[in-house]
XYZ file of N, CA and C in Angstrom:
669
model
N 0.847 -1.195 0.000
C 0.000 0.000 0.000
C 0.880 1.240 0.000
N 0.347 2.491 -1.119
C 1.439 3.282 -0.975
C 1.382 4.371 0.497
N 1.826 5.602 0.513
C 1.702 5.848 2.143
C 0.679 6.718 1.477
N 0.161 7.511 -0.046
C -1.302 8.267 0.161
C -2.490 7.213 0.384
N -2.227 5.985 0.172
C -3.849 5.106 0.897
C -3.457 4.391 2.341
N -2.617 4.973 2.838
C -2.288 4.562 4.399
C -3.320 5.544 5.142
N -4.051 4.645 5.784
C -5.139 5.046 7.230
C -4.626 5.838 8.246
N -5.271 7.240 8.058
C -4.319 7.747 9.168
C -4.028 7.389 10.898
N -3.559 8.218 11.336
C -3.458 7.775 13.043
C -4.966 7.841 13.746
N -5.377 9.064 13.335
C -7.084 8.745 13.887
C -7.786 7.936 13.501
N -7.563 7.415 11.825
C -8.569 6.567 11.288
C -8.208 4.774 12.360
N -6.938 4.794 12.506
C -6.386 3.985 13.527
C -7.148 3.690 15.011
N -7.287 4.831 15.411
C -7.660 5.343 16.638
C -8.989 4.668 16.334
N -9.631 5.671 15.596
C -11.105 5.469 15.728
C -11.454 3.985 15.479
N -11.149 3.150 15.073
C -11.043 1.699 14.680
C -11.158 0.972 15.673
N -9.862 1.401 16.859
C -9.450 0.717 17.833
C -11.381 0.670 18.818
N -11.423 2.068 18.830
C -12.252 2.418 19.493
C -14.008 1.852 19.237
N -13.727 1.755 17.816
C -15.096 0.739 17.774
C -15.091 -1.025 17.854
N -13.824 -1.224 17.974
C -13.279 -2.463 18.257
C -14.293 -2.674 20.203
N -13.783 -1.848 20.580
C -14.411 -1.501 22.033
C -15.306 -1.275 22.147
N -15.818 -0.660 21.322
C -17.400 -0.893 21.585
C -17.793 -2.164 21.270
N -17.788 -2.436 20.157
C -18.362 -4.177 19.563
C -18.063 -5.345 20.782
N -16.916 -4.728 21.486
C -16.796 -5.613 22.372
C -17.579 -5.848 23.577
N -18.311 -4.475 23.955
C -19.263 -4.182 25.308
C -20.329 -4.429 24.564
N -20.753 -3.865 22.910
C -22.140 -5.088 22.634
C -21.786 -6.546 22.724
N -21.280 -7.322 22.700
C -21.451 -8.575 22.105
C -21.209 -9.133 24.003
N -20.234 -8.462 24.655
C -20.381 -9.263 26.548
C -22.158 -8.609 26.664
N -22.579 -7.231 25.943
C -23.982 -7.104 26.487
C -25.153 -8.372 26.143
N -24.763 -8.821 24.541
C -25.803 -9.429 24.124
C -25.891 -10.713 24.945
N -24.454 -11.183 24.854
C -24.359 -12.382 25.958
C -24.989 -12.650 27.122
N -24.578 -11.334 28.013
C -25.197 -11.246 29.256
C -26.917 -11.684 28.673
N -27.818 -10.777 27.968
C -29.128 -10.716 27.973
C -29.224 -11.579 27.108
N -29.082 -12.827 26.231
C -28.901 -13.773 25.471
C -30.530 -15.072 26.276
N -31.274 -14.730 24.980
C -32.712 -15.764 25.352
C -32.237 -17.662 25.435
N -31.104 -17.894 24.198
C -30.966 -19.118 24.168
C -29.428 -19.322 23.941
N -29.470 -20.658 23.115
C -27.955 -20.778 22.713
C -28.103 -20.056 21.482
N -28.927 -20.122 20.578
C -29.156 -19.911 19.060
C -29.602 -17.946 19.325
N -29.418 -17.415 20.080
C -30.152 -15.733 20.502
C -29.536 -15.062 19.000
N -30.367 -14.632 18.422
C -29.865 -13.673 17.165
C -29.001 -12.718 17.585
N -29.541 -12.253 18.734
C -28.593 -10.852 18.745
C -27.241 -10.948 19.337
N -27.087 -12.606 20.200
C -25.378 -12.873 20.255
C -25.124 -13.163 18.581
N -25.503 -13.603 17.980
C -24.550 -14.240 16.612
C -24.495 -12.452 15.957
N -25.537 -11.695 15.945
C -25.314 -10.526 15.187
C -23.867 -9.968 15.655
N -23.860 -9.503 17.308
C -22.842 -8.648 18.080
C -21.811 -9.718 17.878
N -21.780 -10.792 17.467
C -20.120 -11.697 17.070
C -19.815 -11.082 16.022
N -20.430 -11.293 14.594
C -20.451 -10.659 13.634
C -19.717 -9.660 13.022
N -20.530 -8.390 13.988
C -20.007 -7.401 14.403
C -18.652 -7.092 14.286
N -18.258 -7.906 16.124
C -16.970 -7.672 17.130
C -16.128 -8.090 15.738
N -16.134 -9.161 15.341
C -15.191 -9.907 14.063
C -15.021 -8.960 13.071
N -16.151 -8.191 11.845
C -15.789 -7.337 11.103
C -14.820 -6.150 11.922
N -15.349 -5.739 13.140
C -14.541 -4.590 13.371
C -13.359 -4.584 14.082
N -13.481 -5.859 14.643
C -12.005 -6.175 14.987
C -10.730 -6.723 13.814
N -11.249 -6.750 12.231
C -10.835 -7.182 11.211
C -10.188 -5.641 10.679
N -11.064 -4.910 10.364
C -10.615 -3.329 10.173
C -9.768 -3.067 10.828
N -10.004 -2.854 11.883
C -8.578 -2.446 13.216
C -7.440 -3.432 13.257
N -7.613 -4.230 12.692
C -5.860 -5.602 12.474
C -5.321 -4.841 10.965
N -6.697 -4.570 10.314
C -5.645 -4.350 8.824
C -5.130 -3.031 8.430
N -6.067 -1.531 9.337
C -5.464 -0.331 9.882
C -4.252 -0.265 10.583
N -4.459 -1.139 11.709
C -2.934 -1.298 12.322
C -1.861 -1.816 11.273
N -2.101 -2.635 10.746
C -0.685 -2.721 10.081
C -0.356 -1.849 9.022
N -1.524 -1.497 8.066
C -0.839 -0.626 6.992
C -0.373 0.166 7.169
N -0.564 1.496 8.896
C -0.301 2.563 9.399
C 1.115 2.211 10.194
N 1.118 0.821 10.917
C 2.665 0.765 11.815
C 2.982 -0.614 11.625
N 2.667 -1.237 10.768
C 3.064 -2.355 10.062
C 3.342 -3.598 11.300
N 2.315 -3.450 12.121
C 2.052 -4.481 13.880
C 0.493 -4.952 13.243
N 0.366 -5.991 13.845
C -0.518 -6.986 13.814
C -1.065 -7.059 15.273
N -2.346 -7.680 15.528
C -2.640 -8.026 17.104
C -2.670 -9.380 17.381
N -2.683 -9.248 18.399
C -2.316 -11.157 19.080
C -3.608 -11.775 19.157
N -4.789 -11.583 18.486
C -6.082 -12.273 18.877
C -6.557 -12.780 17.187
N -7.340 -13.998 17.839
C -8.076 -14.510 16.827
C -9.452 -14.917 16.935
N -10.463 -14.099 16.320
C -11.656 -14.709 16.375
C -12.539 -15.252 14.917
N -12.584 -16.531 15.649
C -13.220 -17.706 14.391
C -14.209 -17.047 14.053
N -14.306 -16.689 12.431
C -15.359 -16.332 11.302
C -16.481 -17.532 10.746
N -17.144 -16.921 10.260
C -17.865 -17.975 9.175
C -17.119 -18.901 8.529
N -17.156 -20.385 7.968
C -16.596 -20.572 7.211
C -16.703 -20.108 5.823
N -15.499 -19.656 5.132
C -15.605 -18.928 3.984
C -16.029 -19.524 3.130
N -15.964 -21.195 3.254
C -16.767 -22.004 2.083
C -18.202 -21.924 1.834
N -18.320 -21.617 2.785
C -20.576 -21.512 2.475
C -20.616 -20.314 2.772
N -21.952 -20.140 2.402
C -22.542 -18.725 2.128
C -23.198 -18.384 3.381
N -23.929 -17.756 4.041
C -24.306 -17.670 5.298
C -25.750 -18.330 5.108
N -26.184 -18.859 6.408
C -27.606 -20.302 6.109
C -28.350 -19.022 5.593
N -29.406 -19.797 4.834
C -30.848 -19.118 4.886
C -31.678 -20.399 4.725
N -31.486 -21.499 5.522
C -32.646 -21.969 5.575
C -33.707 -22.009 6.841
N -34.532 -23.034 6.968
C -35.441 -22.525 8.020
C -34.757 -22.631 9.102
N -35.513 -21.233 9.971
C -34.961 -21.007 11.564
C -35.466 -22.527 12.130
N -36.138 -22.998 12.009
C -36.621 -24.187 12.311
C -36.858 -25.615 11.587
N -35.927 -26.657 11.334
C -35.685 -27.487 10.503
C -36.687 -28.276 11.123
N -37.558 -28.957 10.043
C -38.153 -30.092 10.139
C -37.584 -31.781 9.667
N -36.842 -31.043 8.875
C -36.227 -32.396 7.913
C -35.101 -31.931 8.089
N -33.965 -33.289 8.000
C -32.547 -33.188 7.745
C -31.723 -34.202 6.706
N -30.760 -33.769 6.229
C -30.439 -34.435 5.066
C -28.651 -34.996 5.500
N -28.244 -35.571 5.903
C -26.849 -35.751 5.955
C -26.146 -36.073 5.176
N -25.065 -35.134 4.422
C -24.513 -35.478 3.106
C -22.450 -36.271 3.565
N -22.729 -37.179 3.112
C -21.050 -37.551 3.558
C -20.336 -37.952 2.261
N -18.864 -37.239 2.379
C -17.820 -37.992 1.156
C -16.734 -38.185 1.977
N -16.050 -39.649 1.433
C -14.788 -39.691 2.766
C -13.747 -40.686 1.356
N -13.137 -40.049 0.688
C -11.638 -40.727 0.019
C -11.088 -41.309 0.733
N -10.462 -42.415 -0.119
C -10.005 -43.565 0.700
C -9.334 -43.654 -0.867
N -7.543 -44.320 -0.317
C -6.190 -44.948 -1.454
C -6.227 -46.445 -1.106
N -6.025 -46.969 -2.380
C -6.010 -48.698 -1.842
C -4.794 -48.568 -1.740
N -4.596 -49.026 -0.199
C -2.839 -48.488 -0.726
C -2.249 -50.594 -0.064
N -3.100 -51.096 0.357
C -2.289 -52.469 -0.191
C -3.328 -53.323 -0.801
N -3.344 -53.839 -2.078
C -4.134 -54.205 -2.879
C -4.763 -56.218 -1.661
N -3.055 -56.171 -2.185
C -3.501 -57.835 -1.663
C -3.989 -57.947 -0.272
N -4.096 -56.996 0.671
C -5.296 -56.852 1.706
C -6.163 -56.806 1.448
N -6.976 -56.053 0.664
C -7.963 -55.969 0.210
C -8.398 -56.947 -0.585
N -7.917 -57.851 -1.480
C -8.443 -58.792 -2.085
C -8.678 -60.065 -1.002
N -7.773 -60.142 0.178
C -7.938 -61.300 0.842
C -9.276 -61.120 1.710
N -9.184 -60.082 2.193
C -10.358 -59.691 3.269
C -11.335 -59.930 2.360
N -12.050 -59.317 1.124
C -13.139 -59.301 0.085
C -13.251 -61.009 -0.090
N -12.293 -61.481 -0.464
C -12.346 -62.784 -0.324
C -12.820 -63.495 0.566
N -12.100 -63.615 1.856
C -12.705 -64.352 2.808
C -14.161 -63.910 3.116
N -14.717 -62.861 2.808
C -16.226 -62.447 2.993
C -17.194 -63.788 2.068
N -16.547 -63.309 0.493
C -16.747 -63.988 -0.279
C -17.048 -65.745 0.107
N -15.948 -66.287 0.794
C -16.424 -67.341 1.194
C -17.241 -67.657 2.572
N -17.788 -66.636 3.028
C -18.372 -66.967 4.584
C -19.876 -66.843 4.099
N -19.582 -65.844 2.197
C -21.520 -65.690 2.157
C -21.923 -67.170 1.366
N -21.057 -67.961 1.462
C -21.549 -69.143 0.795
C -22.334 -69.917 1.344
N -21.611 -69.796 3.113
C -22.725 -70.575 3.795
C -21.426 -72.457 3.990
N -21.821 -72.934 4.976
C -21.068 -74.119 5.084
C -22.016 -75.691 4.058
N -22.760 -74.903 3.551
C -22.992 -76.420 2.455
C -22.624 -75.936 0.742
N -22.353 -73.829 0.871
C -21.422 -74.326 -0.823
C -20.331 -75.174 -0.323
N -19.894 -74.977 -2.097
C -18.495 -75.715 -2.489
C -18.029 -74.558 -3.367
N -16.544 -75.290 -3.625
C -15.883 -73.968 -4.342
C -16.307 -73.655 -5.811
N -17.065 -74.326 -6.100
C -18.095 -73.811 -7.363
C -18.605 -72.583 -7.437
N -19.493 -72.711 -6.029
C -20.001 -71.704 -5.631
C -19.873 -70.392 -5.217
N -18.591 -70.436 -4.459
C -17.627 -69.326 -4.004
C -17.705 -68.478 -5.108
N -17.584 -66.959 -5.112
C -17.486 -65.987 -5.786
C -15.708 -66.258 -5.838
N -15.343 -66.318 -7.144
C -13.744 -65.786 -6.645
C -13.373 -63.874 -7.203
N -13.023 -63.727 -6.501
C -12.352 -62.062 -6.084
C -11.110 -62.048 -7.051
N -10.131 -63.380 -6.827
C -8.846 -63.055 -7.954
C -8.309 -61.423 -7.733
N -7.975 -60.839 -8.881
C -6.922 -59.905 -8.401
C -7.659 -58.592 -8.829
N -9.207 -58.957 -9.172
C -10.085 -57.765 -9.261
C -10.410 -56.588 -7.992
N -9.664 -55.630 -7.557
C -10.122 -54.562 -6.504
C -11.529 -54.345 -7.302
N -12.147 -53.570 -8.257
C -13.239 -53.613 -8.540
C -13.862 -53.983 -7.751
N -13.976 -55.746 -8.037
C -14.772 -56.873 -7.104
C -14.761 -56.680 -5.737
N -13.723 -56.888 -5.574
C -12.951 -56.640 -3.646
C -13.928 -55.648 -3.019
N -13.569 -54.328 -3.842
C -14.830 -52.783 -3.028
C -16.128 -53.314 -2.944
N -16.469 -54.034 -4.037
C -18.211 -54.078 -4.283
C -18.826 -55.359 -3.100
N -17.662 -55.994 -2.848
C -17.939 -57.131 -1.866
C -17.792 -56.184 -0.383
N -16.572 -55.687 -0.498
C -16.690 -54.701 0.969
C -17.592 -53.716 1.083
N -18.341 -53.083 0.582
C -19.069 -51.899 0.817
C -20.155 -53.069 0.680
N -20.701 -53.773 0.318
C -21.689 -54.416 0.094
C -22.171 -55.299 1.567
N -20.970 -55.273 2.322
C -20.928 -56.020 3.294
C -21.173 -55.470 4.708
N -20.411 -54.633 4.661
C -20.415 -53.189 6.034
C -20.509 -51.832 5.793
N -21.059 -51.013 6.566
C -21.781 -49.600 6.769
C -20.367 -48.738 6.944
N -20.375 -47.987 5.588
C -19.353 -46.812 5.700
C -18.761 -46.845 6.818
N -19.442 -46.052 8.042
C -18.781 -45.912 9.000
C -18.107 -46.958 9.373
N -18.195 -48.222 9.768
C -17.714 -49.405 9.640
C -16.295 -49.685 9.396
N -16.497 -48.848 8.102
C -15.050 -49.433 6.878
C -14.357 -48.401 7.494
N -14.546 -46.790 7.868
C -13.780 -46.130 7.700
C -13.050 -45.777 9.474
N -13.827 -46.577 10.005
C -12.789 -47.250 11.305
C -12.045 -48.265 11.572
N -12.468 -49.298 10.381
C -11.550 -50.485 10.117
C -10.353 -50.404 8.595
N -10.589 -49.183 8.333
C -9.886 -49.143 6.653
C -8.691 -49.462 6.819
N -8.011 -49.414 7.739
C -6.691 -50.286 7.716
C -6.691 -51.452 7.351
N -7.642 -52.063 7.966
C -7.987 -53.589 8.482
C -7.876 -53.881 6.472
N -8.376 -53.187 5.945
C -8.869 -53.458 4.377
C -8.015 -52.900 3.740
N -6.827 -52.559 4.068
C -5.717 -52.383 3.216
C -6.100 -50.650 2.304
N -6.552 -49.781 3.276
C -6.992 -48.506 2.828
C -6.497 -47.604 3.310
N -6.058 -46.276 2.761
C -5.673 -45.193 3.595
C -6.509 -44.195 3.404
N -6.529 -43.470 4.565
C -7.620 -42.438 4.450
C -7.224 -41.093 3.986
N -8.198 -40.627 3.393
C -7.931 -39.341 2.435
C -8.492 -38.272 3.096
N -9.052 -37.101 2.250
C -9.798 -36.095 2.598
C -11.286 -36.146 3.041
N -12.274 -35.659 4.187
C -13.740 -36.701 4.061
C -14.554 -35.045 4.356
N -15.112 -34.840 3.777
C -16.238 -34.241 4.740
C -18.172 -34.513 4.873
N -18.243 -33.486 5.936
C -20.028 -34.469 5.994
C -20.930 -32.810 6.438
N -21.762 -33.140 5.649
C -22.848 -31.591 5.919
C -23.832 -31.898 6.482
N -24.534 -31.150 7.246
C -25.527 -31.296 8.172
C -26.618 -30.197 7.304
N -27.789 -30.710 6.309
C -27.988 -29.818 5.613
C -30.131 -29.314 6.085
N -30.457 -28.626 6.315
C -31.503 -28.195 6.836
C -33.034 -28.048 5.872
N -34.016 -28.843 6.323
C -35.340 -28.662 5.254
C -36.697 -28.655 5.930
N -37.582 -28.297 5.330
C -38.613 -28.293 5.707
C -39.622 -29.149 5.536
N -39.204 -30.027 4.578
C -39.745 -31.599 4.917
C -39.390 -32.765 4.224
N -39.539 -33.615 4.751
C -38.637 -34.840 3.899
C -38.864 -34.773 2.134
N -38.246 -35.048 1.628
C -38.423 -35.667 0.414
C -39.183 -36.791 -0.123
N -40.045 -37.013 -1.131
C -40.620 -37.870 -0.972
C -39.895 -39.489 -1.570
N -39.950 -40.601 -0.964
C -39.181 -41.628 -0.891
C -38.662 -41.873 -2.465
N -37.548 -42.198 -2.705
C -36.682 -42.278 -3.882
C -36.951 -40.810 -4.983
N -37.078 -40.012 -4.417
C -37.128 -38.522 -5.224
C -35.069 -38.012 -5.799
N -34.456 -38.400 -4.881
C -33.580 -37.769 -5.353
C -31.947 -39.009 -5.591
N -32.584 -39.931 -5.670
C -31.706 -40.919 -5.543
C -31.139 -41.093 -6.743
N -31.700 -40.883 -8.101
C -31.092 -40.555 -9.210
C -29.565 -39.713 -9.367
N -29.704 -38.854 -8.202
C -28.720 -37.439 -8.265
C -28.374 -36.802 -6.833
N -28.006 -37.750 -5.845
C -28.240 -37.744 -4.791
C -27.732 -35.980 -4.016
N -26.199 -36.029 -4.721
C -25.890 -35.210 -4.251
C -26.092 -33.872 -5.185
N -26.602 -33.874 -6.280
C -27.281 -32.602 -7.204
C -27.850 -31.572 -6.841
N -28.672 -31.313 -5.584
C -29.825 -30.820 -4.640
C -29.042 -30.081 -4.060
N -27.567 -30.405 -3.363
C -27.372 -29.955 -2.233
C -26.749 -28.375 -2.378
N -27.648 -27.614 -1.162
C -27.477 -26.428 -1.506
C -26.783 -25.679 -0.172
N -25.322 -24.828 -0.209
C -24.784 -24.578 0.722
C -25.632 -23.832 1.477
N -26.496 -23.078 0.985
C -27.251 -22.140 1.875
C -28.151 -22.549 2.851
N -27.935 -24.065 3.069
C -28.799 -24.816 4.121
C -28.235 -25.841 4.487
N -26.965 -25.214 4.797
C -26.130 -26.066 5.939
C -26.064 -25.453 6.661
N -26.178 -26.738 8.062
C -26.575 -25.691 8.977
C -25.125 -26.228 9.910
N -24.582 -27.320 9.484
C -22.993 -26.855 10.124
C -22.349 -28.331 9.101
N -20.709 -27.998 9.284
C -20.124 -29.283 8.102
C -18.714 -29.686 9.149
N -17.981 -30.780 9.367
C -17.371 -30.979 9.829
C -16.401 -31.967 8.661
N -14.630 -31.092 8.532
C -13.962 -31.320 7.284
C -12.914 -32.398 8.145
N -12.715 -33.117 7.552
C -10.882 -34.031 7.951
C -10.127 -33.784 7.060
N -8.818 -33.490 6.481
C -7.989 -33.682 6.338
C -6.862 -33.385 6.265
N -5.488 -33.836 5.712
C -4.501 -34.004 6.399
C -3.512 -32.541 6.349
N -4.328 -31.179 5.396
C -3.783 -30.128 5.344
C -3.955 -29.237 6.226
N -5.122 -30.065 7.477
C -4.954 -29.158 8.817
C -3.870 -29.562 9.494
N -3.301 -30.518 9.648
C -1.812 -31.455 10.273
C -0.972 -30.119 10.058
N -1.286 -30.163 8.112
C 0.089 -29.092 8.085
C 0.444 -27.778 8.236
N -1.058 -27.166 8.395
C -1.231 -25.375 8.895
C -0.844 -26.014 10.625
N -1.143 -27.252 11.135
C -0.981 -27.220 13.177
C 0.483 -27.006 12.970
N 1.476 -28.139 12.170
C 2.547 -28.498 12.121
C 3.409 -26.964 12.465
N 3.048 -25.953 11.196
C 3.290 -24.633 10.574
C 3.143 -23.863 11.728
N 2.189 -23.816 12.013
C 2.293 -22.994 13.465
C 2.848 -23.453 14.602
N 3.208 -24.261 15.280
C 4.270 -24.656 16.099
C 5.722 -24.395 15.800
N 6.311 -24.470 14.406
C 7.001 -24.189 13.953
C 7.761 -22.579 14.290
N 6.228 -21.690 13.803
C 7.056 -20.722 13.594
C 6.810 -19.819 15.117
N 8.138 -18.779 14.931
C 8.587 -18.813 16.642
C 9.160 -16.586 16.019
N 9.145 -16.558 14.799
C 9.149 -14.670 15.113
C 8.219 -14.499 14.834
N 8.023 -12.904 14.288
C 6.701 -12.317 15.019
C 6.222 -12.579 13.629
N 5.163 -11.753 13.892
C 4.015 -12.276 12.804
C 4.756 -11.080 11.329
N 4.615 -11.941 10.078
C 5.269 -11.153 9.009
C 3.772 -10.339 7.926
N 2.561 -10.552 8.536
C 1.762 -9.872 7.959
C 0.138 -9.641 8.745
N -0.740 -9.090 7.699
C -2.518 -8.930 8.654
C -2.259 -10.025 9.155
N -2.988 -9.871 10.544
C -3.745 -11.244 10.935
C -4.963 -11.194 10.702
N -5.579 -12.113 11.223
C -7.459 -12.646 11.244
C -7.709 -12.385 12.439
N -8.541 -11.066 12.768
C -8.968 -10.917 13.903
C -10.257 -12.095 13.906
């Protein structure tokens, strides 16, 4: 930024100062807060966050200092909800990647399934053989046990786990039975999630990253 769009010392000031206020609304709304869900705490968070965001990025362009606080935003991936204040229906959307990362586990386990659905009066006629088809192997394992299942035993199946996430998505009434099964996940609309919980392994490496680093901060922070 050059120094004619640098914020002056008052514009600084005054920043700080509504930082302080946002802060005596949002302990006010708290204090007088009807529930957990009270509109007017999530508004005065809101708030405290935009204006404590201004005053981190004033401070630095004016004295090139950052502040030591962080307060968790929206996630930037969704849009803010607008669905109903009151959900009747819920939709749970899950994706969880998975690497075959040892084949011949996976074919033995699929296998031995293979022979337990025969029952003790087939014969090996009967037996499905698996051979060195993974194809086969997945369609016998997923066919056999409940996602969740696999993805606490995916070792066990010669799997490594990837990136997963799962949305908690909000409606006003069920769908009617096999309506969307064609296109399951086609429908899903961020603006009615009403919360999502992400795994994977590139939060390891922002934790890793920050333990790491030990001078001061080299740019804005995220109030």
């Amino acid at each position: 930024m050059s120094d004619a769009a640098q914020p002056t010392a008052a514009e600084v000031r005054a920043a700080a100062e509504a930082v302080k206020a946002a802060i005596d609304r949002h302990l006010d709304a708290v204090e007088r807060r009807s529930g957990d869900d009270d509109p007017a705490v999530y508004d005065a968070f809101n708030a405290l966050a935009a204006a404590a965001e201004v005053y981190d990025e004033f401070l630095y362009d004016r004295y090139d200092e950052v502040t030591p606080f962080e307060i968790p935003g929206a996630d930037d991936s969704l849009p803010p909800y607008a669905g109903p204040a009151e959900p009747s229906a819920l939709s749970v959307l899950i994706r969880r990647d998975y690497v075959v990362a040892e084949p011949p586990r996976l074919l033995a386990q699929a296998q031995r399934l293979a022979d337990l659905d025969t029952g003790p009066g087939g014969g090996q006629d009967t037996a499905p053989v698996i051979g060195t088809s993974v194809h086969a192997a997945l369609g016998v394992l997923f066919g056999e046990y409940e996602p969740d299942e696999i993805a606490s035993r995916h070792k066990e199946f010669g799997l490594e786990e990837g990136d997963s996430t799962l949305w908690v998505s909000a409606g006003d009434a069920p769908p009617e039975p096999g309506e969307w099964l064609g296109a399951p996940f086609e429908d899903a609309d961020p603006e009615l999630v009403v919360c999502r919980f992400d795994v994977s392994a590139v939060f390891d490496e922002e934790d890793e990253s920050d333990e790491d680093f030990t001078g001061p901060a080299a740019g804005p922070g995220v109030l």
